[in-house]
mmCIF file of C-alpha atoms and ligand atoms in Angstrom:
data_model
loop_
_atom_site.group_PDB
_atom_site.id
_atom_site.type_symbol
_atom_site.label_atom_id
_atom_site.label_comp_id
_atom_site.label_asym_id
_atom_site.label_seq_id
_atom_site.Cartn_x
_atom_site.Cartn_y
_atom_site.Cartn_z
ATOM 1 C CA MET A 1 -1.079 -14.698 12.826
ATOM 2 C CA SER A 2 1.254 -12.037 11.415
ATOM 3 C CA SER A 3 0.653 -10.532 7.900
ATOM 4 C CA THR A 4 4.341 -10.459 7.093
ATOM 5 C CA ASN A 5 7.386 -12.850 7.233
ATOM 6 C CA PRO A 6 10.538 -11.793 8.913
ATOM 7 C CA LYS A 7 13.090 -9.850 6.701
ATOM 8 C CA THR A 8 16.475 -8.257 7.517
ATOM 9 C CA TYR A 9 16.312 -4.491 6.310
ATOM 10 C CA ALA A 10 19.227 -2.649 5.079
ATOM 11 C CA PRO A 11 19.718 0.439 7.365
ATOM 12 C CA VAL A 12 18.331 3.623 5.647
ATOM 13 C CA PRO A 13 17.328 6.971 7.085
ATOM 14 C CA SER A 14 13.776 6.900 8.609
ATOM 15 C CA LYS A 15 11.252 8.673 6.531
ATOM 16 C CA LYS A 16 7.853 9.954 7.099
ATOM 17 C CA VAL A 17 5.566 8.069 4.570
ATOM 18 C CA ALA A 18 1.890 7.366 3.897
ATOM 19 C CA PHE A 19 0.413 4.252 2.440
ATOM 20 C CA LEU A 20 -2.945 4.335 0.515
ATOM 21 C CA GLY A 21 -4.735 1.007 -0.085
ATOM 22 C CA LEU A 22 -4.324 -1.943 2.512
ATOM 23 C CA GLY A 23 -5.476 -4.629 0.241
ATOM 24 C CA VAL A 24 -3.800 -8.100 -0.232
ATOM 25 C CA MET A 25 -0.654 -6.362 -1.299
ATOM 26 C CA GLY A 26 -0.746 -2.988 0.400
ATOM 27 C CA TYR A 27 -1.338 -4.242 3.871
ATOM 28 C CA PRO A 28 1.944 -6.248 4.119
ATOM 29 C CA MET A 29 4.016 -3.710 1.971
ATOM 30 C CA ALA A 30 3.078 -1.015 4.535
ATOM 31 C CA ALA A 31 3.875 -3.342 7.324
ATOM 32 C CA HIS A 32 7.360 -3.763 5.953
ATOM 33 C CA LEU A 33 7.890 0.044 5.853
ATOM 34 C CA ALA A 34 6.875 0.250 9.497
ATOM 35 C CA LEU A 35 9.037 -2.676 10.527
ATOM 36 C CA ALA A 36 12.027 -1.210 8.530
ATOM 37 C CA GLY A 37 11.752 1.793 10.854
ATOM 38 C CA HIS A 38 9.723 4.360 8.793
ATOM 39 C CA GLN A 39 6.908 6.445 10.287
ATOM 40 C CA VAL A 40 3.841 5.260 8.501
ATOM 41 C CA THR A 41 0.377 6.817 8.193
ATOM 42 C CA VAL A 42 -2.202 4.448 6.391
ATOM 43 C CA TYR A 43 -5.327 5.221 4.586
ATOM 44 C CA ASN A 44 -7.806 2.629 3.454
ATOM 45 C CA ARG A 45 -11.243 3.210 2.006
ATOM 46 C CA THR A 46 -12.738 0.618 4.452
ATOM 47 C CA THR A 47 -11.475 2.049 7.682
ATOM 48 C CA THR A 48 -11.619 -1.101 9.716
ATOM 49 C CA LYS A 49 -8.691 -2.380 7.843
ATOM 50 C CA SER A 50 -6.694 0.724 8.769
ATOM 51 C CA ILE A 51 -7.593 0.293 12.381
ATOM 52 C CA ALA A 52 -6.545 -3.295 12.328
ATOM 53 C CA TRP A 53 -3.202 -2.530 10.589
ATOM 54 C CA CYS A 54 -2.303 0.116 13.302
ATOM 55 C CA ALA A 55 -3.269 -2.420 16.026
ATOM 56 C CA GLU A 56 -1.166 -5.142 14.438
ATOM 57 C CA TYR A 57 1.872 -2.649 14.018
ATOM 58 C CA ALA A 58 1.474 -0.719 17.201
ATOM 59 C CA SER A 59 4.907 -1.451 18.329
ATOM 60 C CA THR A 60 6.522 0.237 15.394
ATOM 61 C CA SER A 61 7.235 3.930 15.163
ATOM 62 C CA ALA A 62 3.970 5.692 15.776
ATOM 63 C CA PRO A 63 1.664 4.033 13.288
ATOM 64 C CA LYS A 64 -1.337 6.164 12.515
ATOM 65 C CA HIS A 65 -4.317 6.013 10.129
ATOM 66 C CA ALA A 66 -6.105 8.863 8.426
ATOM 67 C CA GLU A 67 -9.719 9.357 7.121
ATOM 68 C CA THR A 68 -8.776 10.502 3.712
ATOM 69 C CA PRO A 69 -5.789 10.252 1.318
ATOM 70 C CA ARG A 70 -5.135 13.945 1.753
ATOM 71 C CA LEU A 71 -4.988 13.820 5.439
ATOM 72 C CA ALA A 72 -2.685 10.787 5.246
ATOM 73 C CA ALA A 73 -0.347 12.533 2.779
ATOM 74 C CA ILE A 74 0.160 15.708 4.908
ATOM 75 C CA GLY A 75 3.787 15.973 5.989
ATOM 76 C CA ALA A 76 4.795 12.747 4.161
ATOM 77 C CA ASP A 77 8.078 12.707 2.207
ATOM 78 C CA ILE A 78 6.836 9.698 0.135
ATOM 79 C CA VAL A 79 3.192 8.613 -0.375
ATOM 80 C CA PHE A 80 3.003 4.996 -1.558
ATOM 81 C CA CYS A 81 -0.256 3.661 -3.059
ATOM 82 C CA CYS A 82 -1.635 0.257 -4.062
ATOM 83 C CA VAL A 83 -5.271 0.440 -5.158
ATOM 84 C CA GLY A 84 -7.109 -1.559 -7.831
ATOM 85 C CA ASN A 85 -7.198 0.349 -11.248
ATOM 86 C CA ASP A 86 -6.983 3.641 -13.091
ATOM 87 C CA ASP A 87 -10.222 4.995 -11.690
ATOM 88 C CA ASP A 88 -9.343 3.984 -8.093
ATOM 89 C CA LEU A 89 -6.037 5.784 -8.613
ATOM 90 C CA ARG A 90 -7.656 8.943 -9.858
ATOM 91 C CA SER A 91 -9.908 8.828 -6.789
ATOM 92 C CA VAL A 92 -7.173 8.565 -4.212
ATOM 93 C CA THR A 93 -4.762 11.222 -5.988
ATOM 94 C CA LEU A 94 -7.062 13.968 -7.327
ATOM 95 C CA GLY A 95 -9.773 16.178 -5.912
ATOM 96 C CA ALA A 96 -10.259 17.933 -2.694
ATOM 97 C CA ASP A 97 -9.673 14.678 -0.544
ATOM 98 C CA GLY A 98 -7.037 13.345 -2.821
ATOM 99 C CA ALA A 99 -3.386 12.871 -1.723
ATOM 100 C CA PHE A 100 -1.993 15.578 -4.097
ATOM 101 C CA ALA A 101 -3.947 18.165 -2.175
ATOM 102 C CA GLY A 102 -2.189 17.251 1.126
ATOM 103 C CA MET A 103 1.404 16.722 -0.321
ATOM 104 C CA ALA A 104 4.015 19.460 0.219
ATOM 105 C CA PRO A 105 6.071 20.653 -2.786
ATOM 106 C CA GLY A 106 8.929 18.234 -3.386
ATOM 107 C CA ALA A 107 7.117 15.260 -2.035
ATOM 108 C CA ILE A 108 6.904 12.011 -4.224
ATOM 109 C CA PHE A 109 4.020 9.896 -4.981
ATOM 110 C CA VAL A 110 4.859 6.134 -5.696
ATOM 111 C CA ASP A 111 2.154 4.123 -7.373
ATOM 112 C CA HIS A 112 2.204 0.398 -7.147
ATOM 113 C CA THR A 113 -1.163 -0.193 -8.724
ATOM 114 C CA THR A 114 -1.082 -2.109 -11.987
ATOM 115 C CA ALA A 115 -2.506 0.564 -14.137
ATOM 116 C CA SER A 116 -2.348 2.039 -17.660
ATOM 117 C CA ALA A 117 0.796 3.890 -18.773
ATOM 118 C CA GLN A 118 -1.532 6.713 -19.810
ATOM 119 C CA ILE A 119 -2.743 7.313 -16.213
ATOM 120 C CA ALA A 120 0.858 7.305 -15.008
ATOM 121 C CA ARG A 121 1.670 10.124 -17.509
ATOM 122 C CA GLU A 122 -1.402 11.933 -16.699
ATOM 123 C CA LEU A 123 -0.701 11.869 -12.989
ATOM 124 C CA ASP A 124 2.827 12.659 -13.465
ATOM 125 C CA SER A 125 1.907 15.748 -15.331
ATOM 126 C CA ALA A 126 -0.603 16.834 -12.607
ATOM 127 C CA ALA A 127 1.938 16.192 -9.980
ATOM 128 C CA ARG A 128 4.590 18.477 -11.819
ATOM 129 C CA THR A 129 2.049 21.375 -11.985
ATOM 130 C CA LEU A 130 1.841 21.119 -8.212
ATOM 131 C CA GLY A 131 5.588 20.915 -7.631
ATOM 132 C CA LEU A 132 5.275 17.164 -6.831
ATOM 133 C CA ARG A 133 6.924 14.145 -8.301
ATOM 134 C CA PHE A 134 5.168 10.982 -9.494
ATOM 135 C CA ILE A 135 6.761 7.489 -9.963
ATOM 136 C CA ASP A 136 4.716 4.636 -11.585
ATOM 137 C CA ALA A 137 6.041 1.423 -9.820
ATOM 138 C CA PRO A 138 3.930 -1.668 -10.422
ATOM 139 C CA VAL A 139 5.163 -4.851 -8.687
ATOM 140 C CA SER A 140 5.482 -8.538 -9.499
ATOM 141 C CA GLY A 141 5.934 -11.309 -6.892
ATOM 142 C CA GLY A 142 2.236 -11.694 -5.794
ATOM 143 C CA GLN A 143 0.963 -11.961 -2.151
ATOM 144 C CA ALA A 144 3.828 -14.178 -1.029
ATOM 145 C CA GLY A 145 6.308 -11.540 -2.443
ATOM 146 C CA ALA A 146 4.412 -8.763 -0.516
ATOM 147 C CA GLN A 147 4.427 -10.838 2.690
ATOM 148 C CA ASN A 148 8.189 -11.694 2.361
ATOM 149 C CA GLY A 149 9.104 -8.193 1.517
ATOM 150 C CA MET A 150 10.522 -9.595 -1.813
ATOM 151 C CA LEU A 151 8.752 -7.865 -4.501
ATOM 152 C CA THR A 152 10.215 -6.903 -7.893
ATOM 153 C CA VAL A 153 9.440 -3.239 -8.609
ATOM 154 C CA MET A 154 9.509 -1.798 -12.181
ATOM 155 C CA CYS A 155 9.725 2.060 -12.084
ATOM 156 C CA GLY A 156 9.055 4.872 -14.561
ATOM 157 C CA GLY A 157 9.737 8.534 -14.015
ATOM 158 C CA ASP A 158 12.311 11.121 -13.170
ATOM 159 C CA GLN A 159 15.748 9.738 -12.241
ATOM 160 C CA ALA A 160 16.307 11.976 -9.122
ATOM 161 C CA ALA A 161 12.871 11.155 -7.838
ATOM 162 C CA PHE A 162 13.508 7.445 -8.327
ATOM 163 C CA ASP A 163 16.829 7.731 -6.557
ATOM 164 C CA ALA A 164 15.036 9.317 -3.573
ATOM 165 C CA ILE A 165 12.481 6.519 -3.123
ATOM 166 C CA ALA A 166 14.376 3.391 -4.031
ATOM 167 C CA PRO A 167 16.127 2.885 -0.674
ATOM 168 C CA THR A 168 12.845 3.191 1.220
ATOM 169 C CA ALA A 169 10.976 0.972 -1.221
ATOM 170 C CA MET A 170 13.496 -1.749 -0.689
ATOM 171 C CA ALA A 171 11.860 -2.436 2.692
ATOM 172 C CA PHE A 172 9.280 -4.567 0.678
ATOM 173 C CA SER A 173 11.260 -5.396 -2.430
ATOM 174 C CA ARG A 174 14.189 -7.594 -3.576
ATOM 175 C CA ALA A 175 14.730 -5.432 -6.644
ATOM 176 C CA CYS A 176 13.463 -1.885 -7.444
ATOM 177 C CA THR A 177 14.680 -0.724 -10.839
ATOM 178 C CA ARG A 178 14.043 2.370 -12.977
ATOM 179 C CA VAL A 179 13.202 1.282 -16.505
ATOM 180 C CA GLY A 180 12.621 4.592 -18.059
ATOM 181 C CA ASP A 181 10.421 7.720 -18.025
ATOM 182 C CA SER A 182 6.952 8.169 -16.807
ATOM 183 C CA GLY A 183 4.745 5.209 -17.883
ATOM 184 C CA ALA A 184 7.710 2.773 -18.538
ATOM 185 C CA GLY A 185 7.055 0.920 -15.242
ATOM 186 C CA GLN A 186 3.612 0.072 -16.290
ATOM 187 C CA LEU A 187 4.818 -1.025 -19.758
ATOM 188 C CA ALA A 188 7.369 -3.294 -18.296
ATOM 189 C CA LYS A 189 4.517 -4.854 -16.048
ATOM 190 C CA MET A 190 2.549 -5.297 -19.304
ATOM 191 C CA VAL A 191 5.551 -7.243 -20.796
ATOM 192 C CA ASN A 192 5.708 -9.372 -17.526
ATOM 193 C CA GLN A 193 1.879 -10.241 -17.999
ATOM 194 C CA ILE A 194 2.192 -11.052 -21.718
ATOM 195 C CA CYS A 195 5.077 -13.531 -20.739
ATOM 196 C CA ILE A 196 2.818 -15.001 -18.035
ATOM 197 C CA ALA A 197 -0.484 -15.475 -19.996
ATOM 198 C CA GLY A 198 1.010 -17.745 -22.716
ATOM 199 C CA LEU A 199 3.015 -19.673 -20.357
ATOM 200 C CA VAL A 200 0.170 -20.528 -17.834
ATOM 201 C CA GLN A 201 -1.975 -21.756 -20.801
ATOM 202 C CA GLY A 202 1.023 -24.044 -22.038
ATOM 203 C CA LEU A 203 1.417 -25.381 -18.479
ATOM 204 C CA SER A 204 -2.377 -26.023 -18.169
ATOM 205 C CA GLU A 205 -2.202 -27.951 -21.386
ATOM 206 C CA ALA A 206 0.782 -29.908 -20.373
ATOM 207 C CA VAL A 207 -0.637 -30.930 -16.923
ATOM 208 C CA ALA A 208 -4.098 -31.772 -18.521
ATOM 209 C CA PHE A 209 -2.484 -33.714 -21.257
ATOM 210 C CA GLY A 210 -0.354 -35.660 -18.788
ATOM 211 C CA GLN A 211 -3.350 -36.431 -16.570
ATOM 212 C CA HIS A 212 -5.387 -37.674 -19.491
ATOM 213 C CA ALA A 213 -2.510 -39.839 -20.598
ATOM 214 C CA GLY A 214 -2.524 -41.485 -16.996
ATOM 215 C CA LEU A 215 0.853 -40.084 -15.993
ATOM 216 C CA ASP A 216 1.772 -39.425 -12.314
ATOM 217 C CA MET A 217 1.884 -35.753 -12.968
ATOM 218 C CA LEU A 218 3.539 -34.793 -9.687
ATOM 219 C CA GLN A 219 6.533 -37.099 -10.494
ATOM 220 C CA VAL A 220 6.599 -35.701 -14.162
ATOM 221 C CA LEU A 221 6.560 -32.041 -12.953
ATOM 222 C CA GLU A 222 9.408 -32.899 -10.603
ATOM 223 C CA VAL A 223 11.309 -34.430 -13.490
ATOM 224 C CA ILE A 224 10.743 -31.791 -16.121
ATOM 225 C CA GLY A 225 11.085 -28.902 -13.643
ATOM 226 C CA LYS A 226 14.874 -29.757 -13.568
ATOM 227 C CA GLY A 227 15.033 -29.180 -17.459
ATOM 228 C CA ALA A 228 14.199 -26.597 -20.006
ATOM 229 C CA ALA A 229 10.308 -26.612 -19.088
ATOM 230 C CA GLN A 230 11.195 -25.071 -15.608
ATOM 231 C CA SER A 231 9.399 -21.891 -14.754
ATOM 232 C CA TRP A 232 8.178 -19.924 -11.741
ATOM 233 C CA GLN A 233 4.643 -21.051 -12.682
ATOM 234 C CA LEU A 234 5.704 -24.672 -12.754
ATOM 235 C CA ASP A 235 7.540 -24.463 -9.487
ATOM 236 C CA ASN A 236 4.950 -22.511 -7.655
ATOM 237 C CA ARG A 237 1.600 -23.624 -9.311
ATOM 238 C CA GLY A 238 2.251 -27.076 -10.868
ATOM 239 C CA LYS A 239 1.343 -29.103 -7.786
ATOM 240 C CA THR A 240 -1.859 -27.122 -6.976
ATOM 241 C CA MET A 241 -2.970 -27.459 -10.681
ATOM 242 C CA VAL A 242 -2.633 -31.158 -10.286
ATOM 243 C CA ALA A 243 -4.632 -31.052 -7.155
ATOM 244 C CA GLY A 244 -7.228 -28.712 -8.549
ATOM 245 C CA GLN A 245 -6.743 -26.061 -5.948
ATOM 246 C CA PHE A 246 -7.411 -22.472 -7.053
ATOM 247 C CA GLU A 247 -8.770 -20.625 -4.097
ATOM 248 C CA PHE A 248 -5.646 -18.480 -3.452
ATOM 249 C CA GLY A 249 -3.148 -16.378 -5.439
ATOM 250 C CA PHE A 250 -3.570 -13.880 -8.137
ATOM 251 C CA ALA A 251 -7.281 -13.441 -9.076
ATOM 252 C CA VAL A 252 -8.538 -14.022 -12.640
ATOM 253 C CA ASP A 253 -10.348 -10.658 -12.342
ATOM 254 C CA TRP A 254 -7.107 -8.940 -11.900
ATOM 255 C CA MET A 255 -5.497 -10.644 -14.671
ATOM 256 C CA ARG A 256 -8.285 -9.849 -17.006
ATOM 257 C CA LYS A 257 -7.823 -6.216 -16.019
ATOM 258 C CA ASP A 258 -4.120 -6.427 -16.726
ATOM 259 C CA LEU A 259 -4.597 -8.009 -20.016
ATOM 260 C CA GLY A 260 -7.167 -5.272 -21.073
ATOM 261 C CA LEU A 261 -4.413 -2.760 -20.349
ATOM 262 C CA VAL A 262 -2.072 -4.705 -22.407
ATOM 263 C CA LEU A 263 -4.310 -5.155 -25.370
ATOM 264 C CA ASP A 264 -5.267 -1.536 -25.356
ATOM 265 C CA GLU A 265 -1.571 -0.636 -25.407
ATOM 266 C CA ALA A 266 -1.016 -3.031 -28.170
ATOM 267 C CA LYS A 267 -3.656 -1.256 -30.357
ATOM 268 C CA ARG A 268 -1.756 2.005 -29.785
ATOM 269 C CA ASN A 269 1.745 0.786 -30.560
ATOM 270 C CA GLY A 270 0.869 -1.693 -33.288
ATOM 271 C CA SER A 271 1.872 -4.860 -31.544
ATOM 272 C CA ARG A 272 0.331 -8.131 -32.540
ATOM 273 C CA LEU A 273 -0.472 -10.371 -29.565
ATOM 274 C CA PRO A 274 -2.435 -13.324 -30.884
ATOM 275 C CA VAL A 275 -1.799 -15.785 -28.010
ATOM 276 C CA THR A 276 -2.317 -13.018 -25.295
ATOM 277 C CA ALA A 277 -5.697 -12.106 -26.886
ATOM 278 C CA LEU A 278 -6.828 -15.787 -27.028
ATOM 279 C CA VAL A 279 -5.862 -16.407 -23.329
ATOM 280 C CA ASP A 280 -7.739 -13.283 -22.336
ATOM 281 C CA GLN A 281 -10.836 -14.961 -23.797
ATOM 282 C CA PHE A 282 -10.013 -18.256 -21.966
ATOM 283 C CA TYR A 283 -9.910 -16.198 -18.779
ATOM 284 C CA ALA A 284 -13.342 -14.890 -19.705
ATOM 285 C CA ASP A 285 -14.578 -18.473 -19.965
ATOM 286 C CA VAL A 286 -13.104 -19.032 -16.324
ATOM 287 C CA GLN A 287 -14.938 -15.948 -15.048
ATOM 288 C CA GLN A 288 -18.211 -17.544 -16.499
ATOM 289 C CA MET A 289 -17.440 -20.672 -14.611
ATOM 290 C CA GLY A 290 -17.471 -18.605 -11.343
ATOM 291 C CA GLY A 291 -13.681 -18.123 -11.159
ATOM 292 C CA GLN A 292 -13.350 -14.490 -10.657
ATOM 293 C CA ARG A 293 -11.385 -14.753 -7.546
ATOM 294 C CA TRP A 294 -9.475 -18.047 -8.444
ATOM 295 C CA ASP A 295 -5.758 -18.032 -9.111
ATOM 296 C CA THR A 296 -4.705 -17.560 -12.691
ATOM 297 C CA SER A 297 -3.516 -21.188 -12.949
ATOM 298 C CA SER A 298 -7.278 -21.981 -12.947
ATOM 299 C CA LEU A 299 -7.099 -21.928 -16.806
ATOM 300 C CA ILE A 300 -6.652 -25.578 -16.565
ATOM 301 C CA LYS A 301 -10.300 -26.000 -15.410
ATOM 302 C CA ARG A 302 -11.353 -25.280 -19.022
ATOM 303 C CA LEU A 303 -9.427 -28.437 -20.152
ATOM 304 C CA LYS A 304 -10.900 -30.961 -17.538
HETATM 305 N N1 LIG B 401 -2.808 -9.780 -5.464
HETATM 306 C C1 LIG B 401 -1.538 -9.878 -6.197
HETATM 307 O O1 LIG B 401 -1.054 -11.021 -6.404
HETATM 308 C C2 LIG B 401 -1.033 -8.776 -7.207
HETATM 309 C C3 LIG B 401 0.266 -8.930 -7.648
HETATM 310 C C4 LIG B 401 0.809 -7.869 -8.410
HETATM 311 C C5 LIG B 401 0.111 -6.731 -8.715
HETATM 312 N N2 LIG B 401 -1.259 -6.594 -8.134
HETATM 313 C C6 LIG B 401 -1.907 -5.378 -8.398
HETATM 314 O O2 LIG B 401 -1.857 -4.571 -7.161
HETATM 315 C C7 LIG B 401 -3.048 -3.816 -7.112
HETATM 316 C C8 LIG B 401 -3.745 -4.265 -5.781
HETATM 317 O O3 LIG B 401 -3.963 -5.693 -5.754
HETATM 318 P P1 LIG B 401 -4.517 -6.374 -4.347
HETATM 319 O O4 LIG B 401 -4.528 -7.858 -4.692
HETATM 320 O O5 LIG B 401 -3.968 -5.767 -3.202
HETATM 321 O O6 LIG B 401 -6.058 -5.811 -4.383
HETATM 322 P P2 LIG B 401 -7.193 -5.838 -3.238
HETATM 323 O O7 LIG B 401 -6.907 -6.881 -2.156
HETATM 324 O O8 LIG B 401 -8.490 -6.027 -3.953
HETATM 325 O O9 LIG B 401 -7.062 -4.399 -2.630
HETATM 326 C C9 LIG B 401 -7.422 -3.221 -3.411
HETATM 327 C C10 LIG B 401 -7.218 -2.049 -2.365
HETATM 328 O O10 LIG B 401 -7.453 -0.919 -3.140
HETATM 329 C C11 LIG B 401 -8.595 -0.145 -2.303
HETATM 330 N N3 LIG B 401 -9.429 0.536 -3.351
HETATM 331 C C12 LIG B 401 -10.009 0.010 -4.228
HETATM 332 N N4 LIG B 401 -10.842 0.923 -5.012
HETATM 333 C C13 LIG B 401 -10.622 2.134 -4.182
HETATM 334 C C14 LIG B 401 -11.055 3.398 -4.447
HETATM 335 N N5 LIG B 401 -11.977 3.717 -5.376
HETATM 336 N N6 LIG B 401 -10.841 4.299 -3.445
HETATM 337 C C15 LIG B 401 -9.809 3.926 -2.446
HETATM 338 N N7 LIG B 401 -9.423 2.786 -2.329
HETATM 339 C C16 LIG B 401 -9.785 1.804 -3.200
HETATM 340 C C17 LIG B 401 -9.283 -1.263 -1.607
HETATM 341 O O11 LIG B 401 -9.934 -0.573 -0.432
HETATM 342 P P3 LIG B 401 -10.995 -1.484 0.335
HETATM 343 O O12 LIG B 401 -10.266 -2.274 1.393
HETATM 344 O O13 LIG B 401 -11.913 -0.378 0.946
HETATM 345 O O14 LIG B 401 -11.711 -2.343 -0.625
HETATM 346 C C18 LIG B 401 -8.025 -2.075 -1.143
HETATM 347 O O15 LIG B 401 -7.308 -1.571 -0.073
HETATM 348 C C19 LIG B 401 -3.868 -4.247 -8.287
HETATM 349 O O16 LIG B 401 -3.765 -3.267 -9.264
HETATM 350 C C20 LIG B 401 -3.426 -5.542 -8.603
HETATM 351 O O17 LIG B 401 -3.544 -5.810 -10.149
HETATM 352 C C21 LIG B 401 -1.733 -7.616 -7.319
#
């Protein structure tokens, strides 16, 4: 079974790129780069995944894998990355085996990890001292968005560096937008997660209420999904919430990591986020129930 769904790519000049981190998101994102005609070298901490990726995309333009981020980055115009958190990002960028040690002056590092705005600024500064450029570029759209090459990418950093990477990043995106200076991409992703947290709790309460009231919730969601209650979560998660299916999608552990970043940033900038803080605690309950890898729509399990 292929890890990507077909996409028509806009013609752009072929670049030499590296991709670090072949997880749920990175594996198909790197694949779209290769399928769009770029020369891709991948690095993954667990090498078996890099080998599998090269085998799956053997028919594209000379796919290779490297043993370290530094080796993957040598000769790359752009180094893309999608790992877990701030510490993972430090470990693939800095130090003797980090990507920065292999990149040539002028090369651009594009980070798709959901991480803090502080690490983005820290790495932007470290990159500049080496003559490199850094763009923070977290994504929205989930596993399906990555497989379809239809992610939404929110970028922070230098305008010229953004202009240089955007056409290449469109291989796995439907929109790739610069929203400000270094760190602004991560801050925009935090705004995205604040929107989602309260919304999923509201949808959970609505579905649980309707089920307790004896309504046919599939029918009700169909009806209200055509009105003002419509949302991406209702369209894409309503039916599975009714059916009690949560073994897929965006993991609760990742959401708690993201909400931790949001709440830390809110302390710094003086924002009050009462609902977000409460929903974060509800997700802690879901983790206690064994739901670390369940989809974020599993908030409804607390209400059953
Ligand atoms: N999944 C989603 O729906 C989604 C949506 C939007 C944003 N995101 C964000 O995208 C990022 C990746 O998510 P994912 O779902 O792809 O995660 P994942 O499947 O767990 O993959 C994580 C990747 O990072 C690598 N990694 C982790 N720690 C590392 C380290 N210290 N050094 C080197 N490599 C390391 C892993 O390597 P191994 O294979 O060796 O473990 C793996 O390739 C996260 O920041 C997440 O919040 C995810």
